[in-house]
Tab-separated table of C-alpha atoms in Angstrom:
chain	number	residue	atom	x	y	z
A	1	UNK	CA	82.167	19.001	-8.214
A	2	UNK	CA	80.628	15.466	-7.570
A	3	UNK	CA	82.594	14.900	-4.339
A	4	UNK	CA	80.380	18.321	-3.566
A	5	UNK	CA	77.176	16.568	-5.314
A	6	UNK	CA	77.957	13.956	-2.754
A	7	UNK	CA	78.076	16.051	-0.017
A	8	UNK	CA	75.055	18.075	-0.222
A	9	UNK	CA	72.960	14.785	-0.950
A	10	UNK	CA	73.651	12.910	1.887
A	11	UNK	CA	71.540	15.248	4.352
A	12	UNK	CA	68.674	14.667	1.976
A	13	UNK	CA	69.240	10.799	2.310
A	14	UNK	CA	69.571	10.874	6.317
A	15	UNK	CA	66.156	12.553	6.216
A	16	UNK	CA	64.552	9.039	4.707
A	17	UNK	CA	64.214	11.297	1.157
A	18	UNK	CA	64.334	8.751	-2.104
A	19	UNK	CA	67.730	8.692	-3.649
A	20	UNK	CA	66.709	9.713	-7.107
A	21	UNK	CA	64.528	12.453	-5.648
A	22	UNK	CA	67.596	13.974	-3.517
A	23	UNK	CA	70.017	13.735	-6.735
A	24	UNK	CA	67.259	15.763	-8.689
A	25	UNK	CA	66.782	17.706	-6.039
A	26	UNK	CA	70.552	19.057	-5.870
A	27	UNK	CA	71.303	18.827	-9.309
A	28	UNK	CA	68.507	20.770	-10.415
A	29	UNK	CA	69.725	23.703	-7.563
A	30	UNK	CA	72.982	23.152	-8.999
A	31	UNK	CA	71.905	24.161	-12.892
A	32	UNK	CA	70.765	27.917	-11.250
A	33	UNK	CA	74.171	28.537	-10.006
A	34	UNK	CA	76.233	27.533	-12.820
A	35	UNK	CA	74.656	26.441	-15.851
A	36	UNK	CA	73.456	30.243	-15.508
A	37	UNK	CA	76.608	31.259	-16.409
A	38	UNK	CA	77.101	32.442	-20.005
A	39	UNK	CA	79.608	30.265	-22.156
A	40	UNK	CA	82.495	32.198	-24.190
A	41	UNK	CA	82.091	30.963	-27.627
A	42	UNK	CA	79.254	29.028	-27.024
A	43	UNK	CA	77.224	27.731	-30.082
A	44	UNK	CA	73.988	29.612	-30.707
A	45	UNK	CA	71.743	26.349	-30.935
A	46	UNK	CA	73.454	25.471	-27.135
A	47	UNK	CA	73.180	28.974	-25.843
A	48	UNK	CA	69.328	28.943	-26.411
A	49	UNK	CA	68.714	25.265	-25.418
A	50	UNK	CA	70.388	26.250	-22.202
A	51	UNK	CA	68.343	29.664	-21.861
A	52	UNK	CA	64.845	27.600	-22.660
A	53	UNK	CA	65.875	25.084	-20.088
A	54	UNK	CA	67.134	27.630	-17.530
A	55	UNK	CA	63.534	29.257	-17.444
A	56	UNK	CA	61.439	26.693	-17.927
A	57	UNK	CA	62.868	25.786	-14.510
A	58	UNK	CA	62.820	29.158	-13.239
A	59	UNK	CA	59.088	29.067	-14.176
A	60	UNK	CA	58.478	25.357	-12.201
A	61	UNK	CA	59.861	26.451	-9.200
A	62	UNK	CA	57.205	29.239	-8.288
A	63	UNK	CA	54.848	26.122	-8.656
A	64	UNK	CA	53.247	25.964	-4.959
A	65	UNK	CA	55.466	22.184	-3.327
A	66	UNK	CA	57.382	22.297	-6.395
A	67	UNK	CA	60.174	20.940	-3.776
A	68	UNK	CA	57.585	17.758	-2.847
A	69	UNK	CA	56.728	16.933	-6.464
A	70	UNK	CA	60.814	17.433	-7.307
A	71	UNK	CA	62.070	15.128	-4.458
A	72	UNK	CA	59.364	12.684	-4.929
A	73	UNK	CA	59.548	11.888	-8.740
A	74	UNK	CA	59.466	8.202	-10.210
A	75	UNK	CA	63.454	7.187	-10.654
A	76	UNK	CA	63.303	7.592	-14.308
A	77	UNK	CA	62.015	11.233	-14.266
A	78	UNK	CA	64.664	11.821	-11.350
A	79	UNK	CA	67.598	10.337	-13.899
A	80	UNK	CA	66.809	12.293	-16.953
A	81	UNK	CA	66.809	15.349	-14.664
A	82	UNK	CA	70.162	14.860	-12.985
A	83	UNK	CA	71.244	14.420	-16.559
A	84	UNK	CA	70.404	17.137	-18.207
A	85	UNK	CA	70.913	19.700	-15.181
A	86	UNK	CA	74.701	17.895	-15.235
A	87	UNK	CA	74.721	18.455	-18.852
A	88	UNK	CA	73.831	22.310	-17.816
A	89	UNK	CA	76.411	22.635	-14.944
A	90	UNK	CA	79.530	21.056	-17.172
A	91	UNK	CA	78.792	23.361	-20.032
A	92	UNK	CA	78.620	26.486	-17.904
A	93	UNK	CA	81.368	25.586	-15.714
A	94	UNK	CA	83.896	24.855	-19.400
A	95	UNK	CA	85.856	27.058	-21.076
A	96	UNK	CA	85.512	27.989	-24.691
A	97	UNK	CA	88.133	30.248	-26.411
A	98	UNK	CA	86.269	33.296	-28.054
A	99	UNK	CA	87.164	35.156	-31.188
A	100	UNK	CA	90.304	35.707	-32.600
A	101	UNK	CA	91.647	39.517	-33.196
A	102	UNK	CA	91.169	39.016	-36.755
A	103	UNK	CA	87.644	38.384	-36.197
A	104	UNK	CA	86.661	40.200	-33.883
A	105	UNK	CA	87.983	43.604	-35.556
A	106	UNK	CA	85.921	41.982	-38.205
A	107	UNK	CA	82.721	41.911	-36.357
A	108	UNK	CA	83.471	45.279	-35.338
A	109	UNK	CA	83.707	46.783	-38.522
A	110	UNK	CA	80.724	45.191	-39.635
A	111	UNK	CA	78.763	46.437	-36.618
A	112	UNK	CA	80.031	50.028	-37.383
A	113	UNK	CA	78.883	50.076	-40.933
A	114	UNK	CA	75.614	48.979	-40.193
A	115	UNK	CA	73.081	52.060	-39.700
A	116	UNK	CA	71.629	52.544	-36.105
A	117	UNK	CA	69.088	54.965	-35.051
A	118	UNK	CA	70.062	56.551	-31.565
A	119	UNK	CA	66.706	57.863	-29.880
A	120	UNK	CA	67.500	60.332	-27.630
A	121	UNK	CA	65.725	59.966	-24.161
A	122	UNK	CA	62.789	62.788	-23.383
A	123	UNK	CA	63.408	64.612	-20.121
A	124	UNK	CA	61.763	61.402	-17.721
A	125	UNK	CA	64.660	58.764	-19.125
A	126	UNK	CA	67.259	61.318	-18.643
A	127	UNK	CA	66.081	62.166	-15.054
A	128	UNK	CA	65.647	58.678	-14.200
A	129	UNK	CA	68.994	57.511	-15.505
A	130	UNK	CA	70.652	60.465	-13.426
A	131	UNK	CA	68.754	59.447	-10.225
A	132	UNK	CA	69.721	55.125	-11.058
A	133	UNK	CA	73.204	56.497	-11.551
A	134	UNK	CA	73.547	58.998	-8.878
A	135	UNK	CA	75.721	58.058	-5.786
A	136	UNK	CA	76.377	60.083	-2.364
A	137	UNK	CA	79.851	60.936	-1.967
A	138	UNK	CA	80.748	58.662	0.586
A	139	UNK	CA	79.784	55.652	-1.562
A	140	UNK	CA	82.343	56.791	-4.973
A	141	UNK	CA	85.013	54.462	-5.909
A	142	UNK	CA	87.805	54.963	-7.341
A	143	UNK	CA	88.961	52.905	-10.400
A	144	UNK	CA	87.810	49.419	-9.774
A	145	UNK	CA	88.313	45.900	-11.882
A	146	UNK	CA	85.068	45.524	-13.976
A	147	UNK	CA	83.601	42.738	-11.466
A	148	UNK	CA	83.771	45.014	-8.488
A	149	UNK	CA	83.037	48.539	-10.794
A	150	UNK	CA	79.339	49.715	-9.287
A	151	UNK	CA	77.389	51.398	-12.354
A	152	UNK	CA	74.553	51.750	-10.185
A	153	UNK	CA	73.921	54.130	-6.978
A	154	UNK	CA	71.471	53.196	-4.146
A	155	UNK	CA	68.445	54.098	-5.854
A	156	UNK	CA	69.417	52.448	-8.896
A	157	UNK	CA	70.007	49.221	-7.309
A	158	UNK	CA	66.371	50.188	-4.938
A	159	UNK	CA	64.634	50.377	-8.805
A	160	UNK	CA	66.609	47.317	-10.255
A	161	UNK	CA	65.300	45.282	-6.769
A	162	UNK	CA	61.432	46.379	-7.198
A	163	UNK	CA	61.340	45.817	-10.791
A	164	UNK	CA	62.714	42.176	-9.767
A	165	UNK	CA	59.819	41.680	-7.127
A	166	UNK	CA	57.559	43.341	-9.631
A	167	UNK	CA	58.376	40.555	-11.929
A	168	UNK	CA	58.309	37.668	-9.430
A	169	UNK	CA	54.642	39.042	-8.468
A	170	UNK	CA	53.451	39.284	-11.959
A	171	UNK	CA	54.800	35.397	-12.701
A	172	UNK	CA	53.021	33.897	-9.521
A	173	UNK	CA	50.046	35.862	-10.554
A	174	UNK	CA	50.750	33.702	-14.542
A	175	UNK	CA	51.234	30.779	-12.361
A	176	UNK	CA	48.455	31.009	-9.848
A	177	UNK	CA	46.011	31.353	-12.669
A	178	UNK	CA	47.095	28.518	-14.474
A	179	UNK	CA	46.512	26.331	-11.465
A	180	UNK	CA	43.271	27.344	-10.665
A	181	UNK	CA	42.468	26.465	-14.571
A	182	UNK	CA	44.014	22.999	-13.689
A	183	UNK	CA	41.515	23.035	-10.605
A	184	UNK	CA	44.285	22.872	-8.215
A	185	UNK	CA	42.498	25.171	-5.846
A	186	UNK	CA	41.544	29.116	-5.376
A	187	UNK	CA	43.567	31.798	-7.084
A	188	UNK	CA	44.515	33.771	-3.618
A	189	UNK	CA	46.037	30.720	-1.523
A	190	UNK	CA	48.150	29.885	-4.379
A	191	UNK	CA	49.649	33.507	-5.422
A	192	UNK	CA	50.250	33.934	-1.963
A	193	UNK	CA	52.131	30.725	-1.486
A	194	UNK	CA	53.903	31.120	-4.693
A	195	UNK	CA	54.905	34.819	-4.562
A	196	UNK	CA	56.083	34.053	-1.204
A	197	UNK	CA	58.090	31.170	-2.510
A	198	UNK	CA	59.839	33.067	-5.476
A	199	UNK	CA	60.644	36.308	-3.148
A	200	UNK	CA	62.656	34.346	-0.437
A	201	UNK	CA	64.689	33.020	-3.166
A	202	UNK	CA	65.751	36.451	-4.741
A	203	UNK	CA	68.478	37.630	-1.989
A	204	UNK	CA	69.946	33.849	-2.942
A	205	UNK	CA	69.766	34.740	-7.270
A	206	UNK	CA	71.738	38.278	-5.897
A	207	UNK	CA	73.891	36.095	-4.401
A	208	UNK	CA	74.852	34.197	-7.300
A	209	UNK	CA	75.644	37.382	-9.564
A	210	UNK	CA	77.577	39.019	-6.567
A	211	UNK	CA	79.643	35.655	-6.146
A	212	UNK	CA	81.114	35.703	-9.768
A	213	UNK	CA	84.010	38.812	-8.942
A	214	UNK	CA	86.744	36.068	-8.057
A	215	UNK	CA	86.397	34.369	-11.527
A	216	UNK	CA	88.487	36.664	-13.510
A	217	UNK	CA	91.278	38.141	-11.622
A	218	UNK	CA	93.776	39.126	-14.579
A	219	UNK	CA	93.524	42.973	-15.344
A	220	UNK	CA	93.842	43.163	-11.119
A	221	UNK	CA	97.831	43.472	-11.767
A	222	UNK	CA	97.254	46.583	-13.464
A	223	UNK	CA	94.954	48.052	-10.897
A	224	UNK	CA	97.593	47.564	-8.601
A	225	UNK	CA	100.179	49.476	-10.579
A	226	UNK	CA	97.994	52.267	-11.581
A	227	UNK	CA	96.676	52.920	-7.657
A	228	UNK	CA	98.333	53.832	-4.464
A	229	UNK	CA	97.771	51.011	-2.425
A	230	UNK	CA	100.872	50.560	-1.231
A	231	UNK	CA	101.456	46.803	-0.712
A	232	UNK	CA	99.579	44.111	-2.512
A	233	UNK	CA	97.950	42.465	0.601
A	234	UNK	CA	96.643	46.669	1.256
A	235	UNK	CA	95.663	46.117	-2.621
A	236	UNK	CA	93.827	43.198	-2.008
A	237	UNK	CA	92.203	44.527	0.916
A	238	UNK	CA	90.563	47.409	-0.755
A	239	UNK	CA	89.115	44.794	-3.192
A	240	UNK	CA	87.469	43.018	-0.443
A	241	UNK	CA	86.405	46.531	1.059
A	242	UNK	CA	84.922	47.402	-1.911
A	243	UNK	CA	82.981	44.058	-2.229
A	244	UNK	CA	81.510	43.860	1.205
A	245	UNK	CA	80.369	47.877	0.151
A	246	UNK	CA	78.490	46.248	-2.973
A	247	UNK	CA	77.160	43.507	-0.685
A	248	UNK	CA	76.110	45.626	1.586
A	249	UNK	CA	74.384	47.700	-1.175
A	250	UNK	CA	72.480	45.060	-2.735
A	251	UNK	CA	71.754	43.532	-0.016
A	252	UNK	CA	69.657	46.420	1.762
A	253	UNK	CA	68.360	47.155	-1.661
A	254	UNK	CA	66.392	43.568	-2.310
A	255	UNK	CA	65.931	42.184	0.956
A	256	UNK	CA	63.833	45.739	2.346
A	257	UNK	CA	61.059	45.284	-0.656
A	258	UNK	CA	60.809	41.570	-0.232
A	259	UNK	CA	59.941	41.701	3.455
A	260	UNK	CA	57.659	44.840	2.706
A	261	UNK	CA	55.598	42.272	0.168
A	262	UNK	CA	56.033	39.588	2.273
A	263	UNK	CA	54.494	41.503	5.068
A	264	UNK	CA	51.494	42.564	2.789
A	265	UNK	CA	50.658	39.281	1.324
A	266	UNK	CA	50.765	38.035	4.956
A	267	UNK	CA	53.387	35.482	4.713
A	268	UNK	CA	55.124	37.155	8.041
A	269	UNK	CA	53.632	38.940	10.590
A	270	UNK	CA	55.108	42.955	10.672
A	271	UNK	CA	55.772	42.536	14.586
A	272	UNK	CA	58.853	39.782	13.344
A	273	UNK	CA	60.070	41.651	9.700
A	274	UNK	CA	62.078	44.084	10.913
A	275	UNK	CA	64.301	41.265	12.907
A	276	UNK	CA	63.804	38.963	10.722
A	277	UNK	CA	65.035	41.261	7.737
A	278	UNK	CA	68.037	42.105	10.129
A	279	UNK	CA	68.669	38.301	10.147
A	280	UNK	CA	68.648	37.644	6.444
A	281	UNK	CA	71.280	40.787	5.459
A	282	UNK	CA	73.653	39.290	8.310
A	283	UNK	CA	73.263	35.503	6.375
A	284	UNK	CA	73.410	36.908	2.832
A	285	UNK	CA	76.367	39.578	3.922
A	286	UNK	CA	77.988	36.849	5.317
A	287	UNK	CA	77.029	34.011	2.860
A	288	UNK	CA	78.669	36.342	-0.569
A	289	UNK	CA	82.415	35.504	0.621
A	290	UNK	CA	81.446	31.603	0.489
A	291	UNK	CA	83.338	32.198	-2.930
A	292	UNK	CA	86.190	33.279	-1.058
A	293	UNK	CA	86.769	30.269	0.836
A	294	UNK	CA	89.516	28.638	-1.912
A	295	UNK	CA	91.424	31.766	-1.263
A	296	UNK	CA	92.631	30.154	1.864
A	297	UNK	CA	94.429	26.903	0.489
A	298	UNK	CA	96.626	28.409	-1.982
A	299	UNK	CA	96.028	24.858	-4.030
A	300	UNK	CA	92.059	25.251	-4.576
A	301	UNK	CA	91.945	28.985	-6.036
A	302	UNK	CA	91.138	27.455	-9.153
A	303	UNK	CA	87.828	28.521	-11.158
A	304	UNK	CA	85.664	25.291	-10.884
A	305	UNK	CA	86.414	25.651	-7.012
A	306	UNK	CA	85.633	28.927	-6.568
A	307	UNK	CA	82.336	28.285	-8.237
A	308	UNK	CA	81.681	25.044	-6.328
A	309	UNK	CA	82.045	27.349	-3.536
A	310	UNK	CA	79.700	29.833	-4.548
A	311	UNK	CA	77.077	26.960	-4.806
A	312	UNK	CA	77.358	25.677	-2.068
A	313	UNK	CA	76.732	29.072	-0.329
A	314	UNK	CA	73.475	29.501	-2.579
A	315	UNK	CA	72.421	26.447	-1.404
A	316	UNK	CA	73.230	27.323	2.487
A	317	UNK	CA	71.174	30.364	2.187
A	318	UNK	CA	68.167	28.361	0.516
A	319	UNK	CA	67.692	25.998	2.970
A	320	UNK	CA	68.663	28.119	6.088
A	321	UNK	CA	66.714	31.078	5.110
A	322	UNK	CA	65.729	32.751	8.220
A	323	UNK	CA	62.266	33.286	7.040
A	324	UNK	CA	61.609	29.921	5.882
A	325	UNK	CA	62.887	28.602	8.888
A	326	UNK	CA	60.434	30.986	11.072
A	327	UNK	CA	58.067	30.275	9.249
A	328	UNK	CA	58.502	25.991	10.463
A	329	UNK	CA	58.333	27.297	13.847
A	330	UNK	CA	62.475	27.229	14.046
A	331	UNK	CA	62.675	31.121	15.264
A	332	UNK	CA	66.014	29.736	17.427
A	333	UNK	CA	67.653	27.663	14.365
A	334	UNK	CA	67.050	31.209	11.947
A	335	UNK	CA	68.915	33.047	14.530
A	336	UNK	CA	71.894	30.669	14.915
A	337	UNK	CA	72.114	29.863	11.343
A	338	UNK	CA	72.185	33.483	10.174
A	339	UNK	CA	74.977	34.406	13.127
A	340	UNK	CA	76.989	31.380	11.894
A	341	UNK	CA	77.097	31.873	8.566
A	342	UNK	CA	77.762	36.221	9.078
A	343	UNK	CA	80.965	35.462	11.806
A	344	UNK	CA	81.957	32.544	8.964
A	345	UNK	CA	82.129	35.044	6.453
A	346	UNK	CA	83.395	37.858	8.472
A	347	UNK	CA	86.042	35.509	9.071
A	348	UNK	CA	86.987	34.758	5.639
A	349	UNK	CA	86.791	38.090	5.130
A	350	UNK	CA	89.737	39.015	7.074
A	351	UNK	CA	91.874	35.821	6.476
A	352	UNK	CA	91.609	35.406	2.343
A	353	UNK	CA	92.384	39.458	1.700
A	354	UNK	CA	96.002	38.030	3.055
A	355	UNK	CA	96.026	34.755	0.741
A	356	UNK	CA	95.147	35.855	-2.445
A	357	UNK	CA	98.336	38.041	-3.340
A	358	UNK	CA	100.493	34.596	-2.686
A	359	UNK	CA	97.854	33.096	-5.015
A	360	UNK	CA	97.885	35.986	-7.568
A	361	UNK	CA	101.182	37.275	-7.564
A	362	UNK	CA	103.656	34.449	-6.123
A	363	UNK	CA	106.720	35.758	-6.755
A	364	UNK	CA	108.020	38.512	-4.261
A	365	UNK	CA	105.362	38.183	-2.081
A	366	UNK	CA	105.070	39.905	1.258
């Protein structure tokens, strides 16, 4: 992990950036990628010091040069930052052993005794819940791990992504008028940088969520009995099938309404969205296996890596977003970046699906 904090600072630096500023700068991406994660047996007084921290930086970053103000702060500012996101990162990237069986058929029986109402949904919920859960034949599954299981179909996952812009809109609208209260400036300029701002980051929050399906691999075993895959690397194959499938999904699903809002806010003209949308599915398709990329040395499979991995493909995607980058006036670099990083994960694709039974299942292996 700091050999990787290392790593991704040092571009920073070569730009002429402060060092304090650059380590805030990383750390604090760092803290949205895993000190996200919910802790197993965390401590209630943790858990919600980590939630109030986790959106009171949610909330700073859809300030308008929030990335200025970050890599510019005063070195003392910058250190208690890189501390505390640190503090963030270790605690969501540790371990905590969770309930015993004792206990937790104790919390169960407790939970049963207590009276619940169950409201039964009118005629709208249940119509809507069909049409979130409905999926075209050609997109079923059959019995997958819980990590790669898809609850929703493609209008679910439509709904889930315009609820998610919805929100982003109505927080730079919250953030745009607290600004011009402050004086910073008219109300429009600033929603329209800060919406824009908050939606190019939501294909890189998707994939964070989507990267998480390596982290627990132990109930695959018993997939693999259960089906007819035949061999295990066929096995582990239809895993990565179905994952590019969910990629796929999700990525159609957010990245179509945030260039539609993008367009109408004005941030990019409509003549460029439709190849510029094209461009950011082929980085984010190709940017969900960076979490894949320990599959290939048999010695770095571990959990912490496979995270570290996942960050530093969040953190590709930020700063090589195609429409951030066309937006600069670097139309060329958006189109070489986003190739690079799809045929880099195309390629993983196709080279871990063979690894990971010699990583999984060592013994016997084809």
């Amino acid at each position: 992990m700091a050999l990787l904090f290392v790593a991704l600072t040092i571009p920073l630096l070569w730009c002429g950036l402060p060092v304090a500023g650059a380590a805030a700068f990383v750390a604090f991406s760092f803290t949205f990628a895993a000190g996200g994660r919910p802790v197993r047996g965390e401590k209630r007084s943790l858990k919600w010091l980590r939630v109030g921290i986790m959106t009171g930086g949610a909330l700073f970053s859809f300030i308008p040069q929030w990335q200025i103000w970050l890599l510019f702060l005063p070195w003392p500012l910058a250190a208690g930052i890189v501390a505390v996101c640190g503090t963030l990162v270790v605690l969501g990237m540790t371990y905590h052993a969770g309930r015993t069986q004792a206990e937790q058929e104790l919390a169960e029986n407790r939970a049963d005794s207590r009276r619940t109402s169950v409201m039964q949904p009118g005629v709208v919920g249940r119509t809507l819940g069909h049409l979130m859960l409905w999926q075209p034949p050609m997109l079923r599954q059959a019995p997958l791990p819980p990590t790669l299981a898809r609850p929703l179909g493609p209008a679910g996952i439509l709904l889930m992504a315009l609820a998610s812009v919805t929100g982003m809109l109505a927080i730079s609208a919250m953030t745009a008028s607290i600004m011009v209260l402050m004086h910073e400036g008219a109300f429009a300029p600033i929603f329209r940088d800060t919406a824009r701002g908050g939606l190019v980051t939501l294909p890189g929050v998707t994939l964070m969520v989507l990267s998480n399906w390596l982290l627990n691999r132990k109930d695959w075993p018993f997939f693999f009995m259960a089906g007819r895959y035949g061999s295990r690397v066929a096995f582990a194959r239809t895993m990565f099938r179905a994952y590019r499938l969910n990629v796929l999904l999700w990525g159609v699903g957010v990245i179509v309404p945030v260039m539609l809002v993008l367009v109408l806010l004005g941030s990019v003209p409509g003549a460029v969205a439709g190849w510029l949308g094209v461009l950011l599915v082929l980085m984010f398709t190709g940017a969900c296996y960076g979490s894949s990329v320990p599959l290939i040395w048999r010695e770095l499979g571990g959990k912490g890596v496979t995270i570290a991995a996942g960050m530093a493909a969040y953190m590709a995607m930020i700063l090589a977003n195609p429409v951030v980058l066309y937006r600069a006036h670097h139309a060329d670099l958006a189109i070489a970046a986003s190739l690079a990083i799809f045929v880099a994960g195309m390629a993983v694709s196709q080279v871990a699906p063979r690894q990971l039974p010699r990583m999984d299942w060592p013994f016997d292996g084809e």
